[in-house]
Amino acid sequence: MAATIYYDSDADLSHLKDVTIAILGYGSQGHAQAQNLRDSGCNVIIGQRPGSANYDLAVSHKFEPMSVEEAVKQADVINILLPDEVQGDVYRNQILPNLSDGNVLMCSHGFNIHFGQVEPPSGVDTLLVAPKGPGHLVRSEYEKGGGVPCLIALGDGASEKTRQIGLAYAKAIGGTRGGVIETTIAEETETDLFGEQVVLCGGVSELVKAAFETLVEAGYQPEMAYFECMHELKLIVDLFYEGGLSYMRYSVSNTAEYGDYVTGPRIITAETKQVMKQVLEEIQSGKFARDWILENRAGAASFKATRRRNRDHEIETVGRRLRKLMSWIDDKEV
Ligand code: NDP
Ligand code: MG
């Protein structure tokens, strides 16, 4: 069955007329969605704790940020754009006590609603509008007259009016210019987690790292290994993005294409696919969510240690040095 996709003409901004939208958090998604909404004529307020760069950023964008509690009290539509791992606590302590009947509670990722960390009281609908791209693109594409495609999903029992609000919201942030796909909160949450773990973040990083280590351990120069296994990846992914796998294969040499066919299936094997299935089951059963919530309760000790260890890997130190020598690359340091 083909997906339902909405475009500009399917959405009516008048559903947000006389509606106050609170954006909670002025981070990656918050700063982008808030500004796009305002530029589309919506009434936007910001809930952002003081004392951080994001607070100052909101002020520099001519918003008057207030506490989460105050923003929830004043708003009709509340979008929680805080890190997923803090949403449960902030929801229970600062949002829930200030919700009123008829409010619409929004998110850009279904993790907390799907896994029961954000449970709306009766009379409050939940709604997901999730841009399929990072915040800075949500803003820059909108400014160029385009938009990042979005997903829309209604929470259990949400009304048709809430769907109209969601489509209007998606239009106001530029999403209906790119297309807004109808999904469910379960589907969005599970496929998002699966994609980032298996391919986008986990799978690709480990593939690159293992290949880099293999070359370096065999005595090749780390700089060569970096260019082969990391730097060139972008060129290949750009071809995927423009024309799929076939376009990449058309563009590379016949030797590279032959190597792709004979070696690819030896790297990603039937066993790898078995593990993918297991990962999916752990996402569906809530095991992954529970582990991540518990890790945060424990102060994220193992998460922080792993982050530190990965930052010191040789592929990172070599890469930092090489990127400095390529002046056209906008080198980012964390
Ligand atoms: P960020 O980490 O960029 O921003 C988080 C914001 O929340 C900041 O303003 C931060 O303020 C505030 N904040 C953090 N901790 C607390 C706390 N304990 N109490 C109050 N405020 C807090 O988040 P993202 O924009 O990346 O993510 C927001 C949501 O959007 C998530 O659900 C995410 O899954 C979803 N999403 C993100 C995408 C992305 O590309 N980033 C893409 C699609 C969806 P301070 O500066 O004070 O810490
Ligand atoms: Mg994602």
XYZ file of C-alpha atoms and ligand atoms in Angstrom:
383
model
C 0.000 0.000 0.000
C 1.387 3.394 -0.988
C 1.837 5.943 1.784
C -0.472 8.947 2.106
C 1.563 12.087 1.450
C 0.278 15.610 2.056
C 1.417 18.754 0.242
C 0.784 22.488 0.673
C -2.725 22.395 -0.771
C -3.785 19.715 1.774
C -3.031 21.968 4.753
C -4.743 25.130 5.936
C -2.871 27.571 8.168
C -6.161 28.993 9.451
C -6.283 26.045 11.897
C -3.477 27.814 13.804
C -5.155 31.205 13.831
C -5.826 32.326 17.426
C -3.724 29.392 18.637
C -0.698 29.944 20.876
C 2.095 27.449 20.251
C 4.677 26.798 22.965
C 8.007 25.448 21.779
C 9.723 23.795 24.749
C 13.486 23.824 24.224
C 15.400 26.107 21.870
C 17.909 23.524 20.627
C 18.360 22.006 17.184
C 14.665 21.451 16.388
C 13.288 24.124 18.735
C 15.113 27.106 17.250
C 14.249 26.029 13.694
C 10.586 25.175 14.168
C 9.931 28.263 16.321
C 11.353 30.676 13.754
C 9.630 28.997 10.798
C 6.293 29.072 12.633
C 6.720 32.744 13.469
C 7.687 33.601 9.874
C 4.530 31.777 8.741
C 2.457 34.113 10.918
C 1.878 31.851 13.933
C 1.813 32.990 17.539
C 4.854 31.332 19.151
C 6.195 31.417 22.692
C 9.339 29.714 23.989
C 9.828 27.649 27.140
C 13.586 27.575 27.702
C 15.517 27.481 30.961
C 17.822 30.464 31.516
C 21.598 30.356 31.831
C 22.414 28.579 28.578
C 23.531 29.477 25.077
C 20.126 28.370 23.795
C 18.389 30.879 26.067
C 20.607 33.668 24.714
C 19.977 32.476 21.166
C 16.214 32.719 21.669
C 16.628 36.245 23.021
C 18.846 37.207 20.078
C 16.050 35.962 17.791
C 13.694 38.421 19.525
C 11.779 35.842 21.546
C 11.098 36.313 25.235
C 11.782 32.844 26.652
C 9.921 31.868 29.801
C 9.862 28.828 32.068
C 8.448 25.566 30.737
C 5.617 25.800 33.308
C 4.632 29.309 32.207
C 4.796 28.482 28.494
C 2.562 25.422 28.982
C 0.037 27.518 30.924
C -0.182 30.141 28.175
C -0.295 27.801 25.177
C -2.932 25.767 23.344
C -0.463 23.639 21.400
C 2.669 22.496 23.239
C 5.592 20.953 21.371
C 8.170 19.145 23.530
C 11.500 19.657 21.759
C 13.749 18.640 24.645
C 16.256 15.767 24.453
C 14.318 12.503 24.495
C 16.013 11.278 27.669
C 14.851 14.250 29.776
C 11.293 14.495 28.434
C 9.760 12.031 30.914
C 10.916 13.906 34.024
C 10.173 17.370 32.612
C 6.749 16.136 31.507
C 5.792 14.757 34.923
C 7.141 17.716 36.917
C 6.650 20.787 34.749
C 4.263 20.058 31.891
C 1.496 17.737 33.117
C 0.463 19.921 36.109
C -0.043 22.887 33.757
C -1.965 21.232 30.900
C -5.586 22.079 30.346
C -8.485 20.434 28.581
C -8.299 20.795 24.806
C -4.526 21.299 24.665
C -2.606 19.454 21.980
C 0.680 17.913 23.064
C 3.222 17.560 20.271
C 6.620 15.971 19.712
C 9.084 15.448 16.861
C 9.963 11.886 17.857
C 7.525 9.408 19.367
C 9.920 7.738 21.849
C 8.350 9.062 25.061
C 4.726 8.724 24.000
C 5.249 5.263 22.520
C 7.170 3.971 25.536
C 4.795 5.477 28.094
C 6.994 8.259 29.514
C 4.586 10.971 28.343
C 1.007 9.919 29.120
C -1.482 12.679 28.332
C -4.501 13.203 30.595
C -7.937 12.734 29.021
C -8.958 15.784 27.016
C -5.420 16.261 25.668
C -4.589 14.862 22.226
C -1.092 13.874 21.198
C 0.369 14.637 17.784
C 3.693 14.022 16.118
C 5.149 16.219 13.399
C 8.675 15.015 12.771
C 10.971 16.727 10.288
C 13.190 14.145 8.569
C 16.314 16.248 8.962
C 18.358 18.186 11.518
C 17.155 21.544 12.808
C 19.605 23.735 10.922
C 18.258 22.272 7.641
C 14.647 22.733 8.772
C 15.489 26.417 9.073
C 17.755 26.916 6.049
C 15.528 25.009 3.596
C 12.534 27.040 4.751
C 14.452 30.292 4.285
C 15.296 29.204 0.733
C 11.578 28.659 0.005
C 11.784 24.873 0.388
C 11.231 22.576 3.312
C 12.392 19.383 4.975
C 9.873 16.532 4.468
C 8.022 15.554 7.646
C 6.080 12.705 9.172
C 2.704 13.206 10.808
C 1.070 10.831 13.301
C -1.884 11.131 15.633
C -1.820 9.716 19.156
C -4.501 7.251 20.318
C -7.966 8.751 20.075
C -6.821 12.106 18.685
C -9.493 14.016 16.772
C -9.756 15.100 13.141
C -9.265 18.678 14.369
C -5.891 17.652 15.784
C -4.926 16.226 12.382
C -5.796 19.577 10.784
C -3.665 21.358 13.385
C -0.837 18.959 12.620
C -1.041 19.555 8.874
C -1.158 23.316 9.431
C 1.860 23.037 11.747
C 3.742 20.990 9.161
C 2.904 23.589 6.521
C 4.056 26.425 8.770
C 7.485 24.852 9.273
C 7.846 24.156 5.528
C 7.177 20.405 5.680
C 4.313 20.286 3.174
C 6.617 21.824 0.555
C 8.695 18.632 0.709
C 5.818 16.271 1.544
C 4.331 15.022 4.806
C 3.911 11.268 5.155
C 1.147 9.877 7.347
C 2.415 7.292 9.832
C 1.728 6.068 13.361
C 3.661 6.948 16.497
C 4.707 3.295 16.801
C 5.980 3.136 13.226
C 7.852 6.439 13.479
C 9.476 5.506 16.777
C 10.490 1.986 15.846
C 11.773 2.721 12.335
C 13.645 5.820 13.536
C 15.448 3.871 16.267
C 16.143 0.966 13.909
C 17.526 3.205 11.157
C 19.863 5.126 13.421
C 21.152 2.019 15.189
C 21.555 -0.348 12.263
C 22.527 1.969 9.405
C 22.904 5.690 9.951
C 24.826 5.916 13.207
C 25.736 2.495 14.580
C 26.141 0.403 11.429
C 28.067 2.920 9.354
C 30.380 4.041 12.182
C 31.423 0.519 13.062
C 31.895 -0.428 9.409
C 34.173 2.563 8.831
C 36.106 1.981 12.053
C 36.659 -1.746 11.453
C 37.858 -1.129 7.884
C 40.207 1.656 9.037
C 41.668 -0.598 11.741
C 42.136 -3.466 9.274
C 44.242 -1.315 6.942
C 46.277 0.286 9.743
C 46.936 -3.077 11.455
C 48.176 -4.400 8.094
C 50.771 -1.612 8.032
C 49.160 0.911 5.700
C 49.417 4.614 6.521
C 46.534 5.865 8.700
C 46.101 8.878 6.405
C 45.480 6.556 3.452
C 43.051 4.498 5.531
C 41.212 7.660 6.580
C 40.723 8.870 3.007
C 39.651 5.458 1.718
C 37.291 4.413 4.475
C 35.902 7.701 5.839
C 36.440 10.716 3.597
C 35.266 9.073 0.371
C 32.113 7.792 2.017
C 30.478 11.174 1.521
C 31.022 11.043 -2.224
C 29.337 7.633 -2.381
C 26.437 8.636 -0.131
C 25.814 11.727 -2.280
C 25.348 9.383 -5.260
C 22.888 7.220 -3.258
C 20.989 10.382 -2.378
C 20.798 11.556 -5.982
C 20.046 8.319 -7.804
C 19.995 5.299 -5.535
C 22.361 2.321 -5.538
C 22.225 1.974 -9.339
C 23.431 5.520 -9.881
C 26.377 4.931 -7.554
C 27.225 1.746 -9.476
C 26.887 3.571 -12.788
C 29.197 6.288 -11.570
C 32.042 4.189 -10.117
C 34.455 2.082 -12.198
C 33.475 -1.400 -13.382
C 36.158 -2.769 -11.075
C 34.556 -1.051 -8.094
C 31.143 -2.329 -9.164
C 32.418 -5.923 -9.506
C 34.059 -5.686 -6.061
C 30.790 -4.357 -4.656
C 28.888 -7.446 -5.872
C 31.413 -10.067 -4.789
C 32.498 -8.586 -1.451
C 29.461 -6.712 -0.117
C 27.519 -9.892 0.761
C 30.619 -11.313 2.511
C 30.704 -8.282 4.836
C 26.974 -7.977 5.510
C 26.052 -11.648 5.854
C 22.937 -13.644 6.680
C 24.243 -13.594 10.241
C 24.309 -9.771 10.203
C 20.707 -9.751 9.048
C 19.803 -12.118 11.895
C 21.269 -9.604 14.337
C 19.289 -6.818 12.648
C 16.120 -8.799 13.324
C 17.128 -9.207 16.934
C 17.811 -5.461 17.245
C 14.369 -4.747 15.802
C 12.752 -7.098 18.308
C 14.530 -5.358 21.177
C 13.243 -2.009 19.925
C 9.688 -3.346 19.534
C 9.628 -5.030 22.937
C 10.758 -1.847 24.700
C 14.039 -3.425 25.867
C 16.161 -0.786 24.159
C 13.985 2.027 25.572
C 14.161 0.577 29.083
C 17.959 0.233 28.917
C 18.354 3.833 27.726
C 15.987 5.194 30.400
C 17.816 3.229 33.128
C 21.214 4.332 31.790
C 20.089 7.948 32.243
C 18.802 7.265 35.761
C 22.350 6.063 36.520
C 23.801 9.365 35.322
C 24.656 7.953 31.874
C 28.024 6.677 33.199
C 28.609 4.071 30.541
C 27.268 6.321 27.771
C 29.717 9.093 28.706
C 32.672 6.708 29.014
C 31.958 5.203 25.596
C 31.653 8.646 24.057
C 35.059 9.612 25.520
C 36.754 6.409 24.312
C 35.402 6.806 20.797
C 36.577 10.389 20.606
C 40.170 9.235 21.183
C 40.147 6.535 18.463
C 42.965 6.934 15.925
C 40.501 7.516 13.062
C 39.339 10.617 14.924
C 42.791 12.031 15.678
C 44.006 11.422 12.121
C 40.801 12.884 10.721
C 41.037 16.039 12.817
C 44.539 16.659 11.482
C 43.649 15.983 7.830
C 40.472 18.048 7.815
C 42.440 21.065 9.020
C 44.503 20.820 5.825
C 41.423 20.819 3.588
C 40.386 24.427 3.844
C 37.138 23.972 1.868
C 35.764 21.591 4.490
C 33.884 23.346 7.241
C 35.721 21.427 9.989
C 33.594 20.762 13.070
C 35.127 20.055 16.467
C 33.163 18.689 19.440
P 18.690 19.580 21.531
O 19.565 18.744 22.373
O 19.278 20.258 20.350
O 17.964 20.719 22.382
C 17.452 20.458 23.599
C 16.824 21.690 24.253
O 16.269 21.226 25.483
C 17.783 22.797 24.578
O 17.138 24.031 24.423
C 18.107 22.533 26.040
O 18.380 23.700 26.780
C 16.814 21.976 26.559
N 17.036 21.092 27.719
C 17.930 20.083 27.809
N 17.818 19.455 29.001
C 16.827 20.101 29.662
C 16.237 19.915 30.933
N 16.646 18.954 31.760
N 15.236 20.772 31.287
C 14.817 21.757 30.464
N 15.340 21.957 29.240
C 16.312 21.135 28.850
O 17.464 18.629 21.085
P 16.997 18.264 19.615
O 16.414 19.451 18.966
O 18.059 17.472 18.922
O 15.827 17.204 19.927
C 14.541 17.624 20.326
C 13.536 16.589 19.861
O 13.501 16.563 18.440
C 13.857 15.163 20.286
O 12.640 14.502 20.543
C 14.513 14.560 19.048
O 14.368 13.147 18.960
C 13.693 15.233 17.964
N 14.340 15.283 16.666
C 15.607 15.766 16.548
C 16.222 15.847 15.323
C 17.576 16.432 15.181
O 18.088 16.372 14.067
N 18.210 17.022 16.184
C 15.544 15.368 14.100
C 14.162 14.982 14.315
C 13.620 14.914 15.563
P 19.822 23.999 27.453
O 20.571 24.734 26.410
O 19.491 24.791 28.640
O 20.435 22.656 27.769
Mg 15.857 9.895 12.881
